[in-house]
Coordinates of C-alpha atoms in Angstrom, one line a residue:
Chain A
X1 CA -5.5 -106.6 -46.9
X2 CA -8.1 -109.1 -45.5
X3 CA -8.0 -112.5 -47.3
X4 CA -11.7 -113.5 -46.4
X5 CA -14.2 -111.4 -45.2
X6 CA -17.9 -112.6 -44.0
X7 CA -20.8 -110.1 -43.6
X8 CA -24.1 -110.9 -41.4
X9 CA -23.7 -114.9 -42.3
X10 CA -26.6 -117.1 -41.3
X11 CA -27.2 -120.7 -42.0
X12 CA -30.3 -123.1 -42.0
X13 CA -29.8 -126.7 -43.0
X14 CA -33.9 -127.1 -41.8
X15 CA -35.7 -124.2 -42.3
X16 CA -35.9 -121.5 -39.3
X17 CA -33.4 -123.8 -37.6
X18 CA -30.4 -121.7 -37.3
X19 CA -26.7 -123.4 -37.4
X20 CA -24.6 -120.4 -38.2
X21 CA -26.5 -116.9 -36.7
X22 CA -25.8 -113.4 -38.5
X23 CA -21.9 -113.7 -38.1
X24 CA -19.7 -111.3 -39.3
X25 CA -15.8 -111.1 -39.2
X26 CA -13.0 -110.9 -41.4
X27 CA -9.7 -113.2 -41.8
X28 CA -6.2 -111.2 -42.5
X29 CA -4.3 -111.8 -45.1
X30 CA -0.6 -114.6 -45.0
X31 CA -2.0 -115.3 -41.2
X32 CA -3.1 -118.1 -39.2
X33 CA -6.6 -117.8 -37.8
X34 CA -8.3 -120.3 -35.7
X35 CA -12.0 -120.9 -35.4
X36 CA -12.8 -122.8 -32.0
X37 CA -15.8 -123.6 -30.7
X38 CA -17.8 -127.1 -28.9
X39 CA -18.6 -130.2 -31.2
X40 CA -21.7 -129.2 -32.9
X41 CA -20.9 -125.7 -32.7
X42 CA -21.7 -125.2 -36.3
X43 CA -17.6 -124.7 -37.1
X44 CA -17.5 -127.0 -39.9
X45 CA -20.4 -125.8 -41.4
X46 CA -18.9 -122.2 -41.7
X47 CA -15.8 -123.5 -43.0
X48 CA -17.6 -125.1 -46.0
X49 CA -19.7 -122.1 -46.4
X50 CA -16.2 -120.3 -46.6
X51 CA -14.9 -122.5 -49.5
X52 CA -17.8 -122.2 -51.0
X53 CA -19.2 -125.7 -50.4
X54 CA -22.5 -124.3 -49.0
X55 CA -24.2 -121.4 -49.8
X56 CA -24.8 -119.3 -46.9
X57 CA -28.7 -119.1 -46.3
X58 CA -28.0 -115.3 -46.0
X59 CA -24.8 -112.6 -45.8
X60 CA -22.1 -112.7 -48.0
X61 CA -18.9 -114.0 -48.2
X62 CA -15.9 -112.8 -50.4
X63 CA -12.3 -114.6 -50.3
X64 CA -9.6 -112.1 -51.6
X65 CA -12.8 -109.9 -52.6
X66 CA -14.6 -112.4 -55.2
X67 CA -17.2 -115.1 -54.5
X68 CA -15.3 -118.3 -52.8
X69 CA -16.6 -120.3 -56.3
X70 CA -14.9 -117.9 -58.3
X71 CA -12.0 -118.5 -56.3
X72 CA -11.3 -122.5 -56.0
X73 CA -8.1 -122.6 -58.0
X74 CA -6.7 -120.0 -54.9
X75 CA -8.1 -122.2 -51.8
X76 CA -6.4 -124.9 -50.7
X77 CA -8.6 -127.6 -48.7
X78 CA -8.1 -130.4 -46.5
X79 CA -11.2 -131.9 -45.2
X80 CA -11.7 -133.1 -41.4
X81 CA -11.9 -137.0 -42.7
X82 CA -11.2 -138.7 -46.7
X83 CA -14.3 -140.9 -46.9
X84 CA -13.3 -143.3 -49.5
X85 CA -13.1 -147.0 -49.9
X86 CA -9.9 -148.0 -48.3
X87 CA -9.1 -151.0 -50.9
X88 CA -9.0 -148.9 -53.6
X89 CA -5.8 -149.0 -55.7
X90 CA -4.6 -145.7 -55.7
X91 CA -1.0 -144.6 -54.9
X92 CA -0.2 -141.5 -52.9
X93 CA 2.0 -140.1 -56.5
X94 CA -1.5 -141.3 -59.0
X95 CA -3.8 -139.5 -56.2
X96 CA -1.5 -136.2 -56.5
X97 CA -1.2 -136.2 -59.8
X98 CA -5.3 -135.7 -60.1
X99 CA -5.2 -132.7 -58.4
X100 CA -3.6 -130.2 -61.4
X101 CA -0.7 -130.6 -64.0
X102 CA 2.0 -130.5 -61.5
X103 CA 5.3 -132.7 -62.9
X104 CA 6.9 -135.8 -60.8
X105 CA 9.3 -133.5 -59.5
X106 CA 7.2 -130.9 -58.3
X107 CA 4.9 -133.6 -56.2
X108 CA 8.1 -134.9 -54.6
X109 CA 9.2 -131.7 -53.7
X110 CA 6.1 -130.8 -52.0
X111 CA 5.4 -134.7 -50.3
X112 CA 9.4 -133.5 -49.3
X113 CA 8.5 -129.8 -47.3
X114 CA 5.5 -132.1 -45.9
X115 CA 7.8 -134.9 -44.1
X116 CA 6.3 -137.4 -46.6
X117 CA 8.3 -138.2 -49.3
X118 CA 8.9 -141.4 -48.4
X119 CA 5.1 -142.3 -49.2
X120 CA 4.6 -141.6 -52.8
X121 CA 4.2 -145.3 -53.9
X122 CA 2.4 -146.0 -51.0
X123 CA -1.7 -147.0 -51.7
X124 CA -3.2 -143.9 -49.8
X125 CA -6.2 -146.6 -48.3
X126 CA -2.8 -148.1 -46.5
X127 CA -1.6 -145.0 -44.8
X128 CA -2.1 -143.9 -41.2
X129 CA -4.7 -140.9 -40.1
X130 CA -1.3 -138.7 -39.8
X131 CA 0.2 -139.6 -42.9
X132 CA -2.8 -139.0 -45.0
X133 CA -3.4 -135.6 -43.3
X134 CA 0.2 -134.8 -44.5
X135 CA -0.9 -136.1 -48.2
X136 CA -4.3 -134.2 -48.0
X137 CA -2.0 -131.3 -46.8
X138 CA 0.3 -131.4 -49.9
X139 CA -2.4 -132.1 -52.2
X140 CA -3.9 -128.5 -51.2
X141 CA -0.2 -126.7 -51.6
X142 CA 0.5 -128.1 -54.9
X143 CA -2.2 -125.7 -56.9
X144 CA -0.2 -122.7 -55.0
X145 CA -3.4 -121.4 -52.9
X146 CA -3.4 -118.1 -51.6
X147 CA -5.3 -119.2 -48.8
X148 CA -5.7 -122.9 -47.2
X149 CA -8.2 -124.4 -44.9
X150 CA -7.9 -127.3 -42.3
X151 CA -11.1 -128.8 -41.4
X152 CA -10.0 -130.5 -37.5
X153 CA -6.2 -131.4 -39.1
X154 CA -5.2 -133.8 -36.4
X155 CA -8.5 -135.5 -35.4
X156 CA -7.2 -139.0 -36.7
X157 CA -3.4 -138.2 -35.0
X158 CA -2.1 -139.4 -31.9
X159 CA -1.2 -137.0 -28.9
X160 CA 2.2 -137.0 -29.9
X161 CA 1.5 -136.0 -32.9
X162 CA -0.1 -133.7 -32.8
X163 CA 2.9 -131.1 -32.2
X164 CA 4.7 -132.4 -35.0
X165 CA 1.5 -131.5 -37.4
X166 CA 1.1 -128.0 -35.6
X167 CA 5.2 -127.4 -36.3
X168 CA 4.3 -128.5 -40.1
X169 CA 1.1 -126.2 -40.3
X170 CA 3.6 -123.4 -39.3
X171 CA 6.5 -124.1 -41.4
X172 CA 4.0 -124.2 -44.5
X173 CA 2.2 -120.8 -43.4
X174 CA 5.8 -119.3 -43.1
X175 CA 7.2 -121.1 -46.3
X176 CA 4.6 -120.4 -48.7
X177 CA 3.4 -117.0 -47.7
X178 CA -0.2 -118.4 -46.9
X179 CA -3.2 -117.5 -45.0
X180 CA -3.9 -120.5 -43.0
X181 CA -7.7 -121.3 -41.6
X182 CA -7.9 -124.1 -39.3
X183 CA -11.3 -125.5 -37.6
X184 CA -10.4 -126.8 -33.9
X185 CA -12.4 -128.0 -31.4
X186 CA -9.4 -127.6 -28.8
X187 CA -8.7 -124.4 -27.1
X188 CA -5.0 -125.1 -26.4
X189 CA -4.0 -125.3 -30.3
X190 CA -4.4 -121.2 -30.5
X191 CA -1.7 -120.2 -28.3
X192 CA 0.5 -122.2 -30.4
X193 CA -0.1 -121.1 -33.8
X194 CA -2.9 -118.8 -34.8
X195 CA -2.5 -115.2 -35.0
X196 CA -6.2 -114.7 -35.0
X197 CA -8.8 -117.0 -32.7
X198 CA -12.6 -116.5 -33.8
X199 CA -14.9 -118.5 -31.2
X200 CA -18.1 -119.7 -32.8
X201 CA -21.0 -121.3 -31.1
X202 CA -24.0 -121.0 -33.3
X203 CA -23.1 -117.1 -33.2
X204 CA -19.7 -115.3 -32.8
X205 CA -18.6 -114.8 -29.0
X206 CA -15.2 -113.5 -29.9
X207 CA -12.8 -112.3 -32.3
X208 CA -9.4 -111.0 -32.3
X209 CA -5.6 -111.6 -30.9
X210 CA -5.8 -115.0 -28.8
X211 CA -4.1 -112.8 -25.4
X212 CA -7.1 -110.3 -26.2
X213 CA -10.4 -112.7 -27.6
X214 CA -9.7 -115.6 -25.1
X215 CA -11.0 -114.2 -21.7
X216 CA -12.1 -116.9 -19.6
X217 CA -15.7 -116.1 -19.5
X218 CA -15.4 -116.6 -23.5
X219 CA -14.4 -120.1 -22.7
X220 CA -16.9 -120.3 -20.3
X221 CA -19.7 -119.6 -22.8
X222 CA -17.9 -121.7 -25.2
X223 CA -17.3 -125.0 -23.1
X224 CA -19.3 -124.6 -20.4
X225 CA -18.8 -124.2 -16.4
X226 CA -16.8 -127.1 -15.7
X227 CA -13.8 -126.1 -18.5
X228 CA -13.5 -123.0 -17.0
X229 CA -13.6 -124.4 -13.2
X230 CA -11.2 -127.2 -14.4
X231 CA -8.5 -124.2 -15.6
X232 CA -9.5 -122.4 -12.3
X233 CA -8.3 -125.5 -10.2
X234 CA -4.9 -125.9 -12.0
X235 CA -4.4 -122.0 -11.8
Chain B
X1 CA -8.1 -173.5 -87.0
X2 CA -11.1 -173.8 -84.2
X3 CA -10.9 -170.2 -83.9
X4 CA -11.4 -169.5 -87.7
X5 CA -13.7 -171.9 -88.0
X6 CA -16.1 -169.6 -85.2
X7 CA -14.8 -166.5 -86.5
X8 CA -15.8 -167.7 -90.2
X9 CA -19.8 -167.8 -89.3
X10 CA -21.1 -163.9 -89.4
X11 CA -23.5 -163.8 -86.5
X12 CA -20.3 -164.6 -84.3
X13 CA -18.4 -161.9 -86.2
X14 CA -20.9 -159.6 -85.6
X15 CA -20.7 -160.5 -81.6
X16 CA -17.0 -160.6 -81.5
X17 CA -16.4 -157.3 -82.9
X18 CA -19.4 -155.7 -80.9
X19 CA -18.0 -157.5 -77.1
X20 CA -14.2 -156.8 -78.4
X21 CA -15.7 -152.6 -77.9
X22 CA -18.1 -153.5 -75.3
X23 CA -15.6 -155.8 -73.0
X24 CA -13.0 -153.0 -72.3
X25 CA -16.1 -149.8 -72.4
X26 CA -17.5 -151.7 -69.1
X27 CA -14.2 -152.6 -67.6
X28 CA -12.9 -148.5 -67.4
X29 CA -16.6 -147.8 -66.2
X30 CA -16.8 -150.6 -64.1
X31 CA -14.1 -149.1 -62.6
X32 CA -15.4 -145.9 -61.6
X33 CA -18.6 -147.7 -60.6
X34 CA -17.0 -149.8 -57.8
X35 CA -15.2 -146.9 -56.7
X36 CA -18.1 -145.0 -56.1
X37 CA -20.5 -148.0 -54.6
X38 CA -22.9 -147.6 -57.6
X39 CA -23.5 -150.9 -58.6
X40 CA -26.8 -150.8 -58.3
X41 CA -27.6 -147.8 -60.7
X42 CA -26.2 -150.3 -63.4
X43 CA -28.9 -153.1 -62.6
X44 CA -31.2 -149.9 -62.4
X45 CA -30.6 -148.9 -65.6
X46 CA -31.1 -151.7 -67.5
X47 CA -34.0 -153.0 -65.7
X48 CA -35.6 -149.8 -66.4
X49 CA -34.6 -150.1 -70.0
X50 CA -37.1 -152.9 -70.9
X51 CA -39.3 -149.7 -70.6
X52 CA -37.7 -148.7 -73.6
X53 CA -37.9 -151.8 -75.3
X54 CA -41.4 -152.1 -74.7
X55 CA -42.2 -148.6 -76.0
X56 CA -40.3 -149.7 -79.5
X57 CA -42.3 -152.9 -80.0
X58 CA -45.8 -150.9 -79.1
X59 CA -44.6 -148.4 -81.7
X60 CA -43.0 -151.0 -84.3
X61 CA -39.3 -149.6 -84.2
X62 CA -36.1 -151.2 -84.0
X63 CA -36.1 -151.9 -79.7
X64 CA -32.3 -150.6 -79.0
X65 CA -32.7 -147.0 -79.6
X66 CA -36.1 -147.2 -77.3
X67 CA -33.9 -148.7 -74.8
X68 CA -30.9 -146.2 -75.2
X69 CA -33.5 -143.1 -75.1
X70 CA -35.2 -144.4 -72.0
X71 CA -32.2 -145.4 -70.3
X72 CA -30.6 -142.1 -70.1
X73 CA -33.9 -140.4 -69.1
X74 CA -33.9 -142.8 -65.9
X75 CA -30.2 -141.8 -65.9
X76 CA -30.9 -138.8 -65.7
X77 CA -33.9 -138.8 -63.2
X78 CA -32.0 -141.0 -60.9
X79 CA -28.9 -138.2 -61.3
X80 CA -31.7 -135.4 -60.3
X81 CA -33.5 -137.2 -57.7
X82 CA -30.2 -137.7 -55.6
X83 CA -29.2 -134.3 -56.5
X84 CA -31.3 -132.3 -54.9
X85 CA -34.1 -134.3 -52.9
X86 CA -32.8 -136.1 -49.5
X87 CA -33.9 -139.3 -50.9
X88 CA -31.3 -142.1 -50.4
X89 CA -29.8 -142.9 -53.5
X90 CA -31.0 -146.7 -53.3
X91 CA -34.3 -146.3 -52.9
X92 CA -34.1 -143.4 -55.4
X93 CA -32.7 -146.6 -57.4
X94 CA -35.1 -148.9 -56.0
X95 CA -38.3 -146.5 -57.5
X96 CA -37.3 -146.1 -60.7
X97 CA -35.7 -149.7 -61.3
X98 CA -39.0 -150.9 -60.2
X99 CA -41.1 -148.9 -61.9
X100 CA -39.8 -148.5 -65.3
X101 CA -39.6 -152.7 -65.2
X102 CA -43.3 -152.2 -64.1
X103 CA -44.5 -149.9 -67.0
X104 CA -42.6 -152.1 -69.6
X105 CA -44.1 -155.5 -68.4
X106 CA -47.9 -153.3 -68.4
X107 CA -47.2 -152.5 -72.3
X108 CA -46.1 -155.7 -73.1
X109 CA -48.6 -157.2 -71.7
X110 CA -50.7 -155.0 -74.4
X111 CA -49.4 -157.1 -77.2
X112 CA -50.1 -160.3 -78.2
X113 CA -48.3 -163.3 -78.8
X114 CA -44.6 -164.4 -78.6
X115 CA -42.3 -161.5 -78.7
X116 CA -38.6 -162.8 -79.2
X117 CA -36.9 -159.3 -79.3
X118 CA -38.3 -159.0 -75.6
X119 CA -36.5 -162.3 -74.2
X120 CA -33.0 -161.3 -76.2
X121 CA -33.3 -158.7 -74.2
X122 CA -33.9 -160.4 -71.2
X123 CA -31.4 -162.8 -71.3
X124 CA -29.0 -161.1 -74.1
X125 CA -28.7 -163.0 -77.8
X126 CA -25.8 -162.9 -80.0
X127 CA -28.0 -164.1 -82.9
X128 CA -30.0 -160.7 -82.4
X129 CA -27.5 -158.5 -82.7
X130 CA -27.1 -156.8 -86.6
X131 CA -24.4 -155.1 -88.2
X132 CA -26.5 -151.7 -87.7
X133 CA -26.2 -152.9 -83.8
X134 CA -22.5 -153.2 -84.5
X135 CA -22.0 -150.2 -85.9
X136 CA -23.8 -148.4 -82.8
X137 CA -22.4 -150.7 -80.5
X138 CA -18.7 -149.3 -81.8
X139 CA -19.5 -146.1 -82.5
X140 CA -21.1 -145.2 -79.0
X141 CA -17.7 -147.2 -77.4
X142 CA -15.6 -145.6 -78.6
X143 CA -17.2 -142.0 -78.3
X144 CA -17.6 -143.2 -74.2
X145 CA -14.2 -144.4 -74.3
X146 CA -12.6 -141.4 -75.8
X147 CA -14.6 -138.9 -73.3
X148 CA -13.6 -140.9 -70.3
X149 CA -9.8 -141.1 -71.4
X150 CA -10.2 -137.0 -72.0
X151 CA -12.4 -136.6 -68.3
X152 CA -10.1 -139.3 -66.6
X153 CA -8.8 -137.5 -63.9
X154 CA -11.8 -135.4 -62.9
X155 CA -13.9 -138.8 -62.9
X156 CA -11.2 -140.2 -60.7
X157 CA -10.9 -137.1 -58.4
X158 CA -14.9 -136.9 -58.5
X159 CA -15.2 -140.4 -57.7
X160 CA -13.0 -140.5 -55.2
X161 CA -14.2 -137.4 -53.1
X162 CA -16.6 -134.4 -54.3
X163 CA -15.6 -132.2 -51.8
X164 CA -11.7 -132.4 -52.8
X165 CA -12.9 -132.5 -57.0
X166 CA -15.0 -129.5 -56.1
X167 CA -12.3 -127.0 -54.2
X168 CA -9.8 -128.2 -57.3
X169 CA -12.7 -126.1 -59.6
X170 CA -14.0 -129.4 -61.2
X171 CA -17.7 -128.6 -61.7
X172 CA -18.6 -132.0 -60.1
X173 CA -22.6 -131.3 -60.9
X174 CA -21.8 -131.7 -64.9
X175 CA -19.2 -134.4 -64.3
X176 CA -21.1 -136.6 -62.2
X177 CA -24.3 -135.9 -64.6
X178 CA -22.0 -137.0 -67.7
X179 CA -20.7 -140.0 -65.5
X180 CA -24.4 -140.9 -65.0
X181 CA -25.2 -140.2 -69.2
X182 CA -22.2 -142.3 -70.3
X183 CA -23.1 -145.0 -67.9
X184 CA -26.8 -145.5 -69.2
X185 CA -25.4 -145.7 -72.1
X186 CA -23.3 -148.6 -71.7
X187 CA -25.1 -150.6 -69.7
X188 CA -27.9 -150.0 -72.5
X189 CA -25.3 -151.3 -75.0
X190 CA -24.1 -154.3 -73.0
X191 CA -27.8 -155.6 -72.5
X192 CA -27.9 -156.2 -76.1
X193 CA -25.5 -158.3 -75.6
X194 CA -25.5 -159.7 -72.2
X195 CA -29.1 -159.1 -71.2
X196 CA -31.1 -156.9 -68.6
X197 CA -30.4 -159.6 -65.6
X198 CA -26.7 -160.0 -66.6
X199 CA -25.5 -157.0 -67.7
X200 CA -23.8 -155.9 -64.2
X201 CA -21.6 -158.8 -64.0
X202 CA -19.2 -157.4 -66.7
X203 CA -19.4 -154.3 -65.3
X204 CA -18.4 -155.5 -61.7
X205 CA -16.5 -159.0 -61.8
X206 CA -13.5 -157.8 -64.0
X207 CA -13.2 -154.7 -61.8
X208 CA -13.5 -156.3 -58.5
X209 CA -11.0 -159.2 -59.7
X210 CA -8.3 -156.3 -61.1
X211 CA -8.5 -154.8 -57.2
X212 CA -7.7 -158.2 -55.7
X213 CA -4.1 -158.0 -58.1
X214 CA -3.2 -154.6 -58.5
X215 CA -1.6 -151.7 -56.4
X216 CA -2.2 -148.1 -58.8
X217 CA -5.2 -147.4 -60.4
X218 CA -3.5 -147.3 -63.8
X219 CA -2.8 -150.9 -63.3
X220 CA -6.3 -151.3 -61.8
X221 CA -8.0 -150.1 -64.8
X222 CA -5.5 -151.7 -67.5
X223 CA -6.0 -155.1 -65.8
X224 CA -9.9 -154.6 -65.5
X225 CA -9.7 -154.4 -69.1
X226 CA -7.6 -157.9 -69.8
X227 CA -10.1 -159.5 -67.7
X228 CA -13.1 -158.4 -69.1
X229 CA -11.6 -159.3 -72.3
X230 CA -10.9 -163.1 -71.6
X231 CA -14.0 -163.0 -69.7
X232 CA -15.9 -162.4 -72.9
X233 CA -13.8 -164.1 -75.8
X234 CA -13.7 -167.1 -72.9
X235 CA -17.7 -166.9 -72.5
X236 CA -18.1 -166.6 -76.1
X237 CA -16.4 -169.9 -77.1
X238 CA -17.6 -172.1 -74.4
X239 CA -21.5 -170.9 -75.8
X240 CA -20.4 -172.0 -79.2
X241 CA -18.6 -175.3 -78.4
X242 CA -21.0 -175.8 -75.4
X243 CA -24.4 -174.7 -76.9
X244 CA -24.8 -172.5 -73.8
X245 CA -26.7 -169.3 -73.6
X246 CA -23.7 -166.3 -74.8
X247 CA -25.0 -164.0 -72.0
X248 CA -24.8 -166.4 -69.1
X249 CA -21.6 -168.2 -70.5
X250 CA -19.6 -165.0 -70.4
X251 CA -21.0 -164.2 -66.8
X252 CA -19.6 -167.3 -65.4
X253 CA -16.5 -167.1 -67.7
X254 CA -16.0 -163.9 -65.6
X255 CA -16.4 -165.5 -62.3
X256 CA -14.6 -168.0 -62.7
X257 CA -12.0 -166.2 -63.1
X258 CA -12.9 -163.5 -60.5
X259 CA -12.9 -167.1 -58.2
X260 CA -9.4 -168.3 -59.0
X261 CA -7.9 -164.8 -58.8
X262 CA -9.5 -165.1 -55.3
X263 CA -8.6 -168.3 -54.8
X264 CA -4.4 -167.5 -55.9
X265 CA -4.3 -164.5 -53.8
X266 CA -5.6 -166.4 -51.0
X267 CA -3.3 -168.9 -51.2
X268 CA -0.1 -166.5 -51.9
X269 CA -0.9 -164.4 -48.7
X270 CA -1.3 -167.4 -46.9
X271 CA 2.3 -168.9 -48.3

């Protein structure tokens, strides 16, 4: 069964000014799929029409066969950056507690499978990029989703940890039985963890297995000349 | 005994009982409102409220519910106008704060002669407030307070991110419009009290001054509370033992002890 499926999706923010262009593809279901493409490329935009944050300008899109809005107690969602005023006095146990009736117990057990137990009476406007990624991240598994999206997940982490996050994104997607979406900008994330790469840039240049989709003239068209002449060089 | 000797004169009954609803009503808002930057939209609302006011006098009614009604129209209008034009919610702020204040001060302007329920207004007047003002002032409270304690976590989710409130199936477009309702509201009630140019600061001191000393938002919000409290049973003596203004004396009551809070937290980080 296909967890999300999208059907001739365009997007305008200004009119006859295309972001997303007739796109059409569908996600599978307790898998990891990864959407790549340059900055700009229009990735975000598709995510949030996905959730249901934006309403495509055409096409449809159905998660698990209904309307993403008739959906949002099933998606789980963790945004590419928390704007919010970093004085605030809110702990990391208050902040989960808003998200849905989960008990004390529950939250800890969750912050636990996420590495970050240790943070719960910890005011979230004091924790590192990587920390709050792992909050955001438990804050989307503790209303059970069937399917979760990750907007950029490690854009605020260090090199180093980046693995760790990747490692976590796949322990949760094999521990919960979900269907993992993940924006990226990077190419070298999908041969780590998605079972499914889709290549967006404006339009879709490629969709399938990553061994099958990721040709290097994809890449090419994706990223540009130099990319593709860089991998050349250290071939 | 000083205290029973205030408390025994009604016009200061009547204000004690309506700033002992008021006081904590602003502090939980004023929460919310420093969380989401909207300061402004307070000072907004009850400039735009002398609209309201004006209306009443032109018409010869009683000038708070003029001032209520109008209020959460420009509530309203200033929720729909950010909603779904690309206008920047100041200057979305900016217009209607200016011109409501514009059209009230054209139709008073109409009327001639000295018009005292205009300059209580202004400035706020615990002589002006009635035991029918009472009654609305509690009843309102506590019908705000009991929806926010019911709406609490979506307002805190909401106000802290849309995008996370909205995926958790919060329907942020109602919220956020009720937020905006409740607010007008408020700030309508408090300028009775404090006055169209004051009204803000006991929205925004107490909350600001609970952030400098607290680490959840439970505490946040309980704290906000305790200070608007002393802020206003503070301001209220020192008006009747100083012969000060009541608006303007609970307004510095409140920064003064936004100031020392400041000054103690300051001087413990330091030691």
């Amino acid at each position: 069964m296909n967890a999300l499926e999208i059907n001739d999706v365009s997007f305008e923010y200004v009119k006859d000014i295309s972001v997303i262009d007739n796109v059409s593809f569908s996600i599978p279901e307790k898998a990891t799929t990864i959407l790549i493409g340059p900055n700009g490329s229009g990735k975000t935009t598709l995510l949030k029409i996905m959730i249901g944050l934006l309403e495509p300008t055409s096409g449809t899109v159905r998660v698990y066969g209904k309307k993403p809005k008739d959906m949002r107690n099933n998606i789980g969602y963790v945004p590419q950056k928390l704007y919010f005023d970093k004085t605030f006095p809110i702990t990391v146990m208050e902040f989960l507690k808003l998200a849905d009736t989960s008990s004390e117990d529950e939250i800890l057990s969750i912050l636990e499978s996420v590495g970050a137990n240790n943070l719960a009476p910890s005011r979230i406007g004091e924790l590192s990029g990587g920390q709050l990624q792992r909050i955001l991240i438990a804050r989307s598994l503790l209303g059970k989703p069937k399917i979760l999206f990750l907007d950029e997940p490690v854009s605020g982490i260090d090199i180093s940890g980046e693995q760790n996050f990747y490692d976590l994104i796949k322990d949760i997607q094999e521990k919960y039985g979900v269907t993992v979406v993940m924006v990226s900008h990077e190419v070298n994330v999908v041969s780590q963890i998605a079972n499914q790469v889709i290549c967006i840039n404006k339009e879709m240049l490629c969709s399938g297995e990553p061994s099958e989709a990721l040709l290097p003239e994809v890449i090419e068209q994706l990223y540009g000349k130099n990319v593709s002449l860089y991998k050349h060089q250290c071939k | 005994m000083i205290t029973l000797e205030l408390l025994q004169l009604e016009f200061m009954q009547r204000a004690f009982i309506a700033g002992i609803f008021l006081a904590p009503l602003l502090a939980v808002l004023g929460s919310f409102v420093t969380l989401r930057r909207m300061s402004f939209f307070a000072d907004g609302i009850a400039h735009a409220s002398l609209l309201g006011v004006a209306l009443s006098i032109l018409v010869g009614v009683a000038p708070f519910g003029g001032a209520l009604i109008i209020g959460v129209v420009f509530g309203v209008l200033i929720f729909l106008l950010e909603r779904y034009t690309s206008i920047a919610s100041d200057a979305v702020i900016g217009i209607i704060f200016t011109t409501g204040l514009a059209l009230g001060i054209i139709l008073i302007s109409l009327q001639s002669g000295y018009q005292p329920d205009l300059i209580s207004f202004l400035f706020g007047n615990i002589l002006a407030i009635t035991w029918s003002n009472v009654w609305m002032i509690g009843i309102l409270s506590a019908g705000i307070l009991s929806t926010v304690i019911l709406m609490f976590k979506k307002f805190t989710l909401t106000s802290l991110s849309e995008e996370l409130a909205w995926t958790s199936g919060i329907s942020t477009t109602y919220v956020n419009l009720l937020f905006y309702v409740l607010l007008s509201v408020a700030v309508v009630l408090g300028v009775k009290l404090l006055g169209i140019i004051l009204v803000s600061a006991l929205l925004i001191t107490p909350p600001v001054t609970a952030k400098l000393v607290t680490g959840s938002f439970r505490s946040y919000v309980m704290a906000s509370v305790v200070f608007s409290l002393i802020a206003f049973i503070g301001g209220l003596f020192a008006s009747y033992y100083l012969d000060l203004p009541s608006g303007a004396s609970i307004v510095m009551s409140a920064s003064t002890i936004f100031i020392a809070v400041l000054l103690y937290t300051k001087i413990l980080k330091k030691s």
